[in-house]
mmCIF file of C-alpha atoms in Angstrom:
data_model
loop_
_atom_site.group_PDB
_atom_site.id
_atom_site.type_symbol
_atom_site.label_atom_id
_atom_site.label_comp_id
_atom_site.label_asym_id
_atom_site.label_seq_id
_atom_site.Cartn_x
_atom_site.Cartn_y
_atom_site.Cartn_z
ATOM 1 C CA PHE A 1203 70.374 -63.387 -6.861
ATOM 2 C CA GLN A 1204 70.198 -61.176 -9.936
ATOM 3 C CA ARG A 1205 67.233 -59.146 -11.073
ATOM 4 C CA GLU A 1206 66.302 -56.037 -12.999
ATOM 5 C CA VAL A 1207 64.518 -53.426 -10.882
ATOM 6 C CA CYS A 1208 62.946 -50.401 -12.523
ATOM 7 C CA GLU A 1209 61.448 -48.956 -9.354
ATOM 8 C CA PRO A 1210 63.411 -50.231 -6.335
ATOM 9 C CA LEU A 1211 61.479 -50.918 -3.175
ATOM 10 C CA LEU A 1212 63.669 -52.902 -0.847
ATOM 11 C CA LEU A 1213 64.200 -53.635 2.808
ATOM 12 C CA ILE A 1214 66.840 -55.971 4.204
ATOM 13 C CA HIS A 1215 67.973 -56.686 7.723
ATOM 14 C CA GLN A 1216 70.362 -58.922 9.588
ATOM 15 C CA CYS A 1217 68.737 -62.001 11.024
ATOM 16 C CA LYS A 1218 70.807 -64.159 13.335
ATOM 17 C CA SER A 1219 67.720 -64.590 15.481
ATOM 18 C CA LEU A 1220 64.883 -67.058 14.987
ATOM 19 C CA PHE A 1221 63.159 -67.041 11.601
ATOM 20 C CA LEU A 1222 59.745 -66.115 13.032
ATOM 21 C CA GLN A 1223 61.260 -63.135 14.817
ATOM 22 C CA GLY A 1224 63.051 -61.975 11.692
ATOM 23 C CA PHE A 1225 59.868 -62.415 9.689
ATOM 24 C CA LEU A 1226 57.962 -60.205 12.145
ATOM 25 C CA PHE A 1227 60.465 -57.339 12.163
ATOM 26 C CA CYS A 1228 60.878 -57.376 8.416
ATOM 27 C CA THR A 1229 57.091 -57.447 7.921
ATOM 28 C CA VAL A 1230 56.557 -54.456 10.228
ATOM 29 C CA ALA A 1231 59.175 -52.426 8.382
ATOM 30 C CA TRP A 1232 58.001 -53.567 4.947
ATOM 31 C CA ARG A 1233 54.375 -52.705 5.643
ATOM 32 C CA THR A 1234 55.481 -49.282 6.829
ATOM 33 C CA LEU A 1235 57.296 -48.715 3.547
ATOM 34 C CA GLN A 1236 54.445 -50.074 1.438
ATOM 35 C CA SER A 1237 51.847 -47.931 3.197
ATOM 36 C CA GLY A 1238 53.651 -44.723 2.279
ATOM 37 C CA GLY A 1239 55.965 -44.361 5.233
ATOM 38 C CA SER A 1240 59.437 -43.004 4.629
ATOM 39 C CA VAL A 1241 62.572 -45.107 4.639
ATOM 40 C CA LEU A 1242 63.349 -43.592 8.031
ATOM 41 C CA ASP A 1243 59.928 -44.682 9.300
ATOM 42 C CA ALA A 1244 60.528 -48.209 8.023
ATOM 43 C CA VAL A 1245 63.937 -48.508 9.674
ATOM 44 C CA GLU A 1246 62.689 -47.041 12.941
ATOM 45 C CA MET A 1247 59.576 -49.230 13.114
ATOM 46 C CA GLY A 1248 61.463 -52.406 12.258
ATOM 47 C CA CYS A 1249 64.198 -51.791 14.809
ATOM 48 C CA ALA A 1250 61.688 -50.699 17.453
ATOM 49 C CA CYS A 1251 59.739 -53.930 16.992
ATOM 50 C CA CYS A 1252 62.947 -55.892 17.518
ATOM 51 C CA GLU A 1253 63.702 -53.865 20.662
ATOM 52 C CA MET A 1254 60.299 -54.571 22.196
ATOM 53 C CA GLU A 1255 60.448 -58.281 21.312
ATOM 54 C CA GLN A 1256 63.997 -58.502 22.756
ATOM 55 C CA CYS A 1257 65.071 -60.339 19.629
ATOM 56 C CA ASP A 1258 67.861 -62.852 20.105
ATOM 57 C CA GLY A 1259 68.367 -61.490 23.625
ATOM 58 C CA SER A 1260 70.918 -59.063 22.229
ATOM 59 C CA VAL A 1261 68.608 -56.221 21.231
ATOM 60 C CA GLY A 1262 66.416 -54.225 23.570
ATOM 61 C CA TYR A 1263 65.854 -54.370 27.300
ATOM 62 C CA GLY A 1264 66.553 -57.311 29.599
ATOM 63 C CA GLY A 1265 69.683 -58.628 27.920
ATOM 64 C CA SER A 1266 73.488 -58.363 27.880
ATOM 65 C CA PRO A 1267 74.058 -57.036 31.412
ATOM 66 C CA ASP A 1268 77.351 -55.231 31.947
ATOM 67 C CA GLU A 1269 79.788 -55.732 34.848
ATOM 68 C CA TYR A 1270 77.351 -53.928 37.133
ATOM 69 C CA GLY A 1271 74.406 -56.038 35.962
ATOM 70 C CA GLU A 1272 72.837 -53.127 34.072
ATOM 71 C CA THR A 1273 71.460 -53.319 30.538
ATOM 72 C CA THR A 1274 72.297 -50.275 28.414
ATOM 73 C CA LEU A 1275 71.378 -49.637 24.785
ATOM 74 C CA ASP A 1276 73.053 -48.304 21.645
ATOM 75 C CA ALA A 1277 71.259 -47.245 18.458
ATOM 76 C CA MET A 1278 71.725 -45.194 15.321
ATOM 77 C CA ILE A 1279 69.683 -44.062 12.323
ATOM 78 C CA MET A 1280 70.959 -42.350 9.160
ATOM 79 C CA ASN A 1281 69.164 -40.418 6.427
ATOM 80 C CA GLY A 1282 70.867 -41.112 3.102
ATOM 81 C CA ASN A 1283 69.308 -38.031 1.479
ATOM 82 C CA THR A 1284 70.526 -35.392 3.916
ATOM 83 C CA MET A 1285 73.393 -37.351 5.521
ATOM 84 C CA GLU A 1286 71.878 -36.534 8.904
ATOM 85 C CA VAL A 1287 72.516 -39.013 11.700
ATOM 86 C CA GLY A 1288 71.089 -39.520 15.161
ATOM 87 C CA ALA A 1289 72.652 -41.907 17.644
ATOM 88 C CA VAL A 1290 72.640 -42.836 21.316
ATOM 89 C CA ALA A 1291 75.067 -44.942 23.316
ATOM 90 C CA ASP A 1292 75.066 -46.282 26.869
ATOM 91 C CA LEU A 1293 71.388 -45.314 27.030
ATOM 92 C CA ARG A 1294 69.655 -46.237 30.287
ATOM 93 C CA ARG A 1295 66.038 -46.595 31.399
ATOM 94 C CA ILE A 1296 64.600 -46.104 27.882
ATOM 95 C CA LYS A 1297 63.454 -49.136 25.869
ATOM 96 C CA ASN A 1298 62.979 -47.387 22.520
ATOM 97 C CA ALA A 1299 66.615 -46.640 21.712
ATOM 98 C CA ILE A 1300 66.090 -46.260 17.956
ATOM 99 C CA GLY A 1301 63.326 -43.734 18.628
ATOM 100 C CA VAL A 1302 65.641 -41.697 20.834
ATOM 101 C CA ALA A 1303 68.311 -41.857 18.119
ATOM 102 C CA ARG A 1304 65.861 -40.401 15.625
ATOM 103 C CA ALA A 1305 64.929 -37.694 18.125
ATOM 104 C CA VAL A 1306 68.611 -36.762 18.392
ATOM 105 C CA MET A 1307 68.673 -36.375 14.605
ATOM 106 C CA GLU A 1308 65.438 -34.414 14.324
ATOM 107 C CA ARG A 1309 65.374 -32.442 17.584
ATOM 108 C CA THR A 1310 69.021 -31.401 17.924
ATOM 109 C CA ASP A 1311 71.959 -30.300 15.788
ATOM 110 C CA HIS A 1312 74.024 -33.123 17.307
ATOM 111 C CA THR A 1313 74.839 -36.605 16.066
ATOM 112 C CA LEU A 1314 75.516 -38.689 19.182
ATOM 113 C CA LEU A 1315 74.354 -38.454 22.806
ATOM 114 C CA VAL A 1316 75.644 -40.843 25.466
ATOM 115 C CA GLY A 1317 75.036 -42.149 28.960
ATOM 116 C CA GLU A 1318 72.885 -40.503 31.581
ATOM 117 C CA SER A 1319 72.636 -37.305 29.570
ATOM 118 C CA ALA A 1320 71.118 -39.236 26.662
ATOM 119 C CA SER A 1321 68.558 -40.729 29.039
ATOM 120 C CA VAL A 1322 67.622 -37.312 30.422
ATOM 121 C CA PHE A 1323 67.262 -35.995 26.875
ATOM 122 C CA ALA A 1324 64.960 -38.915 26.051
ATOM 123 C CA GLU A 1325 62.773 -38.261 29.082
ATOM 124 C CA ASN A 1326 62.556 -34.582 28.149
ATOM 125 C CA MET A 1327 61.418 -35.635 24.668
ATOM 126 C CA GLY A 1328 58.583 -37.669 26.167
ATOM 127 C CA PHE A 1329 60.063 -41.159 26.204
ATOM 128 C CA ILE A 1330 58.995 -43.250 29.190
ATOM 129 C CA ALA A 1331 61.622 -44.185 31.775
ATOM 130 C CA GLU A 1332 61.469 -47.891 32.667
ATOM 131 C CA ASP A 1333 63.685 -50.479 34.330
ATOM 132 C CA LEU A 1334 65.594 -52.363 31.628
ATOM 133 C CA THR A 1335 66.457 -55.242 33.974
ATOM 134 C CA THR A 1336 64.502 -58.503 33.761
ATOM 135 C CA ASN A 1337 64.676 -61.806 35.633
ATOM 136 C CA LYS A 1338 66.657 -63.192 32.697
ATOM 137 C CA SER A 1339 69.309 -60.478 32.716
ATOM 138 C CA LEU A 1340 69.512 -60.599 36.509
ATOM 139 C CA ASN A 1341 70.064 -64.362 36.384
ATOM 140 C CA ILE A 1342 72.807 -63.963 33.753
ATOM 141 C CA PHE A 1343 74.543 -61.431 35.991
ATOM 142 C CA THR A 1344 74.146 -63.537 39.154
ATOM 143 C CA GLN A 1345 75.587 -66.641 37.517
ATOM 144 C CA TRP A 1346 78.488 -64.594 36.175
ATOM 145 C CA LEU A 1347 79.340 -63.344 39.656
ATOM 146 C CA LYS A 1348 79.172 -66.881 41.038
ATOM 147 C CA GLY A 1349 81.630 -67.944 38.338
ATOM 148 C CA ASN A 1350 84.266 -65.400 39.463
ATOM 149 C CA CYS A 1351 83.200 -62.987 36.730
ATOM 150 C CA GLN A 1352 84.199 -65.269 33.876
ATOM 151 C CA PRO A 1353 84.490 -64.418 31.080
ATOM 152 C CA ASN A 1354 85.277 -60.707 31.094
ATOM 153 C CA TYR A 1355 86.987 -58.085 28.943
ATOM 154 C CA ARG A 1356 89.822 -56.979 31.210
ATOM 155 C CA LYS A 1357 93.549 -57.324 30.523
ATOM 156 C CA ASN A 1358 96.845 -56.104 32.000
ATOM 157 C CA VAL A 1359 95.238 -55.579 35.413
ATOM 158 C CA PHE A 1360 95.293 -57.152 38.843
ATOM 159 C CA PRO A 1361 93.842 -59.153 40.417
ATOM 160 C CA ASP A 1362 94.125 -61.648 37.558
ATOM 161 C CA PRO A 1363 90.927 -61.079 35.508
ATOM 162 C CA SER A 1364 90.976 -64.687 34.288
ATOM 163 C CA MET A 1365 90.469 -65.915 37.840
ATOM 164 C CA SER A 1366 88.678 -63.245 39.820
ATOM 165 C CA CYS A 1367 86.412 -60.216 39.919
ATOM 166 C CA GLY A 1368 87.559 -56.640 40.477
ATOM 167 C CA PRO A 1369 87.879 -53.952 41.426
ATOM 168 C CA TYR A 1370 90.867 -53.957 39.112
ATOM 169 C CA LYS A 1371 93.982 -51.833 39.051
ATOM 170 C CA PRO A 1372 96.610 -51.519 36.310
ATOM 171 C CA LYS A 1373 99.580 -53.885 36.344
ATOM 172 C CA ALA A 1374 103.035 -52.380 36.461
ATOM 173 C CA THR A 1375 104.058 -54.096 33.232
ATOM 174 C CA LEU A 1376 101.976 -54.684 30.126
ATOM 175 C CA ASN A 1377 101.559 -58.112 28.604
ATOM 176 C CA GLN A 1378 101.774 -57.498 24.860
ATOM 177 C CA ARG A 1379 100.846 -61.037 23.873
ATOM 178 C CA LYS A 1380 97.474 -61.379 22.215
ATOM 179 C CA ARG A 1381 95.042 -62.781 24.757
ATOM 180 C CA VAL A 1382 92.756 -65.606 23.665
ATOM 181 C CA ALA A 1383 89.291 -64.068 23.703
ATOM 182 C CA GLN A 1384 87.294 -66.875 25.318
ATOM 183 C CA HIS A 1385 84.281 -64.584 25.523
ATOM 184 C CA ALA A 1386 84.136 -63.973 21.781
ATOM 185 C CA ASN A 1387 81.312 -66.149 20.511
ATOM 186 C CA THR A 1388 78.367 -65.746 18.181
ATOM 187 C CA ARG A 1389 75.834 -65.599 21.009
ATOM 188 C CA SER A 1390 77.442 -62.958 23.229
ATOM 189 C CA HIS A 1391 76.479 -60.044 20.999
ATOM 190 C CA ASP A 1392 74.400 -59.144 17.995
ATOM 191 C CA THR A 1393 72.712 -56.158 16.377
ATOM 192 C CA ILE A 1394 69.514 -55.531 14.466
ATOM 193 C CA GLY A 1395 70.617 -53.684 11.352
ATOM 194 C CA MET A 1396 68.190 -52.491 8.684
ATOM 195 C CA VAL A 1397 68.533 -50.916 5.241
ATOM 196 C CA ALA A 1398 65.535 -49.415 3.418
ATOM 197 C CA LEU A 1399 65.258 -48.168 -0.171
ATOM 198 C CA ASP A 1400 62.112 -46.613 -1.629
ATOM 199 C CA GLN A 1401 60.855 -46.097 -5.189
ATOM 200 C CA ASN A 1402 62.409 -42.634 -5.341
ATOM 201 C CA GLY A 1403 65.878 -43.906 -4.551
ATOM 202 C CA HIS A 1404 65.857 -42.657 -0.967
ATOM 203 C CA VAL A 1405 67.989 -44.765 1.371
ATOM 204 C CA ALA A 1406 68.149 -45.065 5.160
ATOM 205 C CA ALA A 1407 69.904 -47.404 7.563
ATOM 206 C CA GLY A 1408 69.705 -48.060 11.273
ATOM 207 C CA THR A 1409 70.931 -50.246 14.102
ATOM 208 C CA SER A 1410 69.974 -51.156 17.640
ATOM 209 C CA THR A 1411 71.676 -53.360 20.239
ATOM 210 C CA ASN A 1412 72.138 -53.870 23.952
ATOM 211 C CA GLY A 1413 75.807 -54.482 23.364
ATOM 212 C CA LEU A 1414 78.207 -57.041 24.712
ATOM 213 C CA THR A 1415 77.323 -59.316 27.644
ATOM 214 C CA HIS A 1416 79.533 -58.545 30.675
ATOM 215 C CA LYS A 1417 81.020 -55.483 28.967
ATOM 216 C CA VAL A 1418 82.977 -52.924 30.954
ATOM 217 C CA PRO A 1419 80.435 -50.249 31.983
ATOM 218 C CA GLY A 1420 80.503 -47.355 29.536
ATOM 219 C CA ARG A 1421 81.674 -49.493 26.637
ATOM 220 C CA VAL A 1422 80.312 -48.429 23.247
ATOM 221 C CA GLY A 1423 80.558 -50.733 20.260
ATOM 222 C CA ASP A 1424 80.248 -50.131 16.548
ATOM 223 C CA SER A 1425 76.451 -49.962 16.307
ATOM 224 C CA PRO A 1426 75.959 -46.226 17.045
ATOM 225 C CA ILE A 1427 79.138 -45.133 15.239
ATOM 226 C CA VAL A 1428 78.603 -43.595 11.807
ATOM 227 C CA GLY A 1429 80.317 -45.633 9.106
ATOM 228 C CA ALA A 1430 80.917 -48.559 11.438
ATOM 229 C CA GLY A 1431 77.540 -49.916 12.526
ATOM 230 C CA ALA A 1432 75.760 -48.457 9.503
ATOM 231 C CA TYR A 1433 76.056 -45.919 6.700
ATOM 232 C CA ALA A 1434 73.632 -44.635 4.075
ATOM 233 C CA ASP A 1435 74.016 -42.391 1.058
ATOM 234 C CA SER A 1436 71.188 -42.130 -1.462
ATOM 235 C CA SER A 1437 73.701 -41.541 -4.246
ATOM 236 C CA ALA A 1438 75.324 -44.935 -3.677
ATOM 237 C CA GLY A 1439 73.571 -47.271 -1.244
ATOM 238 C CA ALA A 1440 73.693 -48.385 2.361
ATOM 239 C CA ALA A 1441 75.252 -50.993 4.605
ATOM 240 C CA THR A 1442 75.031 -52.175 8.171
ATOM 241 C CA ALA A 1443 77.192 -54.488 10.248
ATOM 242 C CA THR A 1444 76.996 -56.887 13.184
ATOM 243 C CA GLY A 1445 79.582 -58.733 15.222
ATOM 244 C CA ASP A 1446 82.624 -57.897 17.309
ATOM 245 C CA GLY A 1447 82.099 -54.148 17.417
ATOM 246 C CA ASP A 1448 85.315 -53.371 19.278
ATOM 247 C CA VAL A 1449 87.249 -54.723 16.299
ATOM 248 C CA MET A 1450 84.916 -53.799 13.460
ATOM 249 C CA MET A 1451 84.559 -50.129 14.385
ATOM 250 C CA ARG A 1452 88.267 -49.643 13.776
ATOM 251 C CA PHE A 1453 87.747 -50.262 10.047
ATOM 252 C CA LEU A 1454 84.458 -48.430 9.322
ATOM 253 C CA PRO A 1455 83.204 -51.376 7.241
ATOM 254 C CA SER A 1456 79.796 -49.894 6.436
ATOM 255 C CA TYR A 1457 81.335 -46.694 5.081
ATOM 256 C CA LEU A 1458 83.889 -48.685 3.099
ATOM 257 C CA ALA A 1459 81.205 -50.882 1.545
ATOM 258 C CA VAL A 1460 79.114 -47.890 0.477
ATOM 259 C CA GLU A 1461 82.119 -46.193 -1.075
ATOM 260 C CA LEU A 1462 82.974 -49.373 -2.960
ATOM 261 C CA MET A 1463 79.418 -49.522 -4.320
ATOM 262 C CA ARG A 1464 79.728 -45.868 -5.320
ATOM 263 C CA ALA A 1465 82.781 -46.847 -7.351
ATOM 264 C CA GLY A 1466 80.773 -49.528 -9.122
ATOM 265 C CA ALA A 1467 81.308 -52.617 -6.999
ATOM 266 C CA ASP A 1468 78.500 -55.163 -6.762
ATOM 267 C CA PRO A 1469 76.974 -55.195 -3.232
ATOM 268 C CA SER A 1470 78.197 -58.731 -2.558
ATOM 269 C CA ALA A 1471 81.719 -57.827 -3.633
ATOM 270 C CA ALA A 1472 81.617 -54.638 -1.548
ATOM 271 C CA CYS A 1473 80.588 -56.612 1.525
ATOM 272 C CA LYS A 1474 83.317 -59.214 0.979
ATOM 273 C CA THR A 1475 85.983 -56.539 0.582
ATOM 274 C CA ALA A 1476 84.896 -54.825 3.801
ATOM 275 C CA ILE A 1477 85.064 -58.115 5.716
ATOM 276 C CA SER A 1478 88.384 -59.066 4.121
ATOM 277 C CA ARG A 1479 89.909 -55.740 5.146
ATOM 278 C CA ILE A 1480 89.249 -56.573 8.806
ATOM 279 C CA LYS A 1481 90.272 -60.209 8.388
ATOM 280 C CA ARG A 1482 93.787 -59.224 7.331
ATOM 281 C CA HIS A 1483 94.407 -57.959 10.847
ATOM 282 C CA TYR A 1484 91.977 -60.058 12.918
ATOM 283 C CA SER A 1485 91.565 -63.420 11.219
ATOM 284 C CA ASP A 1486 89.355 -64.853 13.971
ATOM 285 C CA PHE A 1487 86.932 -61.953 14.476
ATOM 286 C CA PHE A 1488 83.191 -62.596 14.446
ATOM 287 C CA GLY A 1489 81.325 -60.316 12.078
ATOM 288 C CA ALA A 1490 79.069 -59.812 9.073
ATOM 289 C CA ILE A 1491 77.784 -57.008 6.883
ATOM 290 C CA ILE A 1492 74.812 -56.475 4.564
ATOM 291 C CA CYS A 1493 74.860 -54.095 1.592
ATOM 292 C CA ALA A 1494 72.339 -52.672 -0.878
ATOM 293 C CA ASN A 1495 72.822 -50.273 -3.761
ATOM 294 C CA THR A 1496 70.356 -47.782 -5.225
ATOM 295 C CA THR A 1497 69.274 -50.128 -8.030
ATOM 296 C CA GLY A 1498 67.847 -52.582 -5.513
ATOM 297 C CA HIS A 1499 70.628 -55.145 -5.670
ATOM 298 C CA PHE A 1500 71.901 -56.475 -2.360
ATOM 299 C CA GLY A 1501 74.454 -58.802 -0.829
ATOM 300 C CA ALA A 1502 76.128 -59.880 2.382
ATOM 301 C CA ALA A 1503 79.380 -61.310 3.688
ATOM 302 C CA CYS A 1504 80.690 -62.770 6.938
ATOM 303 C CA ASN A 1505 83.944 -64.013 8.436
ATOM 304 C CA LYS A 1506 84.129 -67.745 9.025
ATOM 305 C CA VAL A 1507 84.942 -68.775 12.596
ATOM 306 C CA PRO A 1508 84.119 -71.924 14.602
ATOM 307 C CA GLY A 1509 80.363 -72.129 15.032
ATOM 308 C CA PHE A 1510 79.700 -69.415 12.467
ATOM 309 C CA SER A 1511 80.022 -70.515 8.845
ATOM 310 C CA GLN A 1512 76.869 -68.986 7.374
ATOM 311 C CA PHE A 1513 75.042 -65.694 7.846
ATOM 312 C CA HIS A 1514 71.287 -65.191 7.469
ATOM 313 C CA TYR A 1515 69.373 -62.042 6.611
ATOM 314 C CA MET A 1516 65.832 -61.126 5.595
ATOM 315 C CA VAL A 1517 64.783 -59.420 2.360
ATOM 316 C CA SER A 1518 61.528 -57.785 1.311
ATOM 317 C CA ASN A 1519 61.103 -56.307 -2.159
ATOM 318 C CA SER A 1520 58.528 -55.788 -4.893
ATOM 319 C CA GLU A 1521 59.091 -59.301 -6.252
ATOM 320 C CA SER A 1522 57.657 -60.949 -3.160
ATOM 321 C CA ASP A 1523 55.140 -59.625 -0.687
ATOM 322 C CA THR A 1524 56.522 -62.012 1.934
ATOM 323 C CA PRO A 1525 59.883 -61.439 3.648
ATOM 324 C CA LEU A 1526 62.391 -64.038 2.477
ATOM 325 C CA MET A 1527 65.350 -65.372 4.399
ATOM 326 C CA LYS A 1528 68.626 -65.326 2.500
ATOM 327 C CA SER A 1529 71.971 -66.763 3.514
ATOM 328 C CA VAL A 1530 75.599 -66.406 2.539
ATOM 329 C CA ASP A 1531 78.555 -68.694 3.220
ATOM 330 C CA CYS A 1532 81.275 -67.033 5.255
ATOM 331 C CA ILE A 1533 84.716 -66.416 3.785
#
C-alpha cells in the first residue's frame, strides 16, 4: 500500500479481535486525533476504550486469570518527542491501566511501577479501585482447577506440572529438553497496541493487556517493557508488538524495527526483520508487529504457526475517514 503523504495523520492498531471492536477503538482514537488531541491522547483513548470493552477477552478486566484466579493488567505509553515512558505491570483493582501508565509518565520521574505499589499509586492519583474479576474469568479459573491446572507454565518442578496443581517445589535435576508448549495458542494472549502520528510529525505508541491466561502470579510480559511491547521516536517512527511476550521481550522487536526505519528501511521490511530475528531462535513462536514511519507509511509482519497464518490490523489516515482493516500474510 504505497502513497505520498505531505502532512501525515495516521493511526494504526493491532486487531486480532472482532472487526466491529477494532473499528470502535480505532474510531475513538482517530476522532481524538482529528479533533485536536495529541498523539498521546489518541493512544490513551483508543487503548482505554479497548480496556473497558474487554476486547478479545485479553485486554482489560475480567480476562486471563492467573494461577490464583486474579486478573492483573500491564500497560505502557511512550512519547516519541521527549522519549518519556510510563508503564505499569501486575496492576490490580484498576481498570484503566493505560491511564495509570500515563500518570506514571506525567506525575513521576519513573518509567515503570509494578504490583500492589502501582495500584496504590493509581488510587492516590484518583483512579477508582474496582474488582477486576467477572463471572467469565471466574469460570475460566474454576474449569482450569477442575482440569488439574492444565495447561500451565511450570517446568522442572514437582509434583509433575503436566498432571497436577501445585504448590510446586524445584526438582533436584533440571530437564534441559525443550518442553512442548501446549498452552501457546493464538487465543491465550493478545495485546492492544496503537501507534499515532500527527501532522507535525509527532509520534506516540502504547499497549494494554491482561497478560497470559493461567500465568504464574507476578509474571510480566513484553507489553509494558520499553522497546519490546512498543517504542516510539518522532525522528524515525514507532512500532508495537503482540504475541508470546516471554519470548518476544528477549529481542526488543519494537526498538529494532524503529532503528531499522531510522536507517532507511521500509516499515514492512523493518517489521519482517524484527520477526525474523526472533524466528531464528524460536521458529514456532506466536507473534506479530506493526510499524509506521514519520512519512505516514506503515506495515506489519507475523510469524506463521498452525492456526495463525495472517495478521489483521486497523488503519486510519487522511485518505479515508473510516478505519480500514488491513492484513498481512505471515512469514
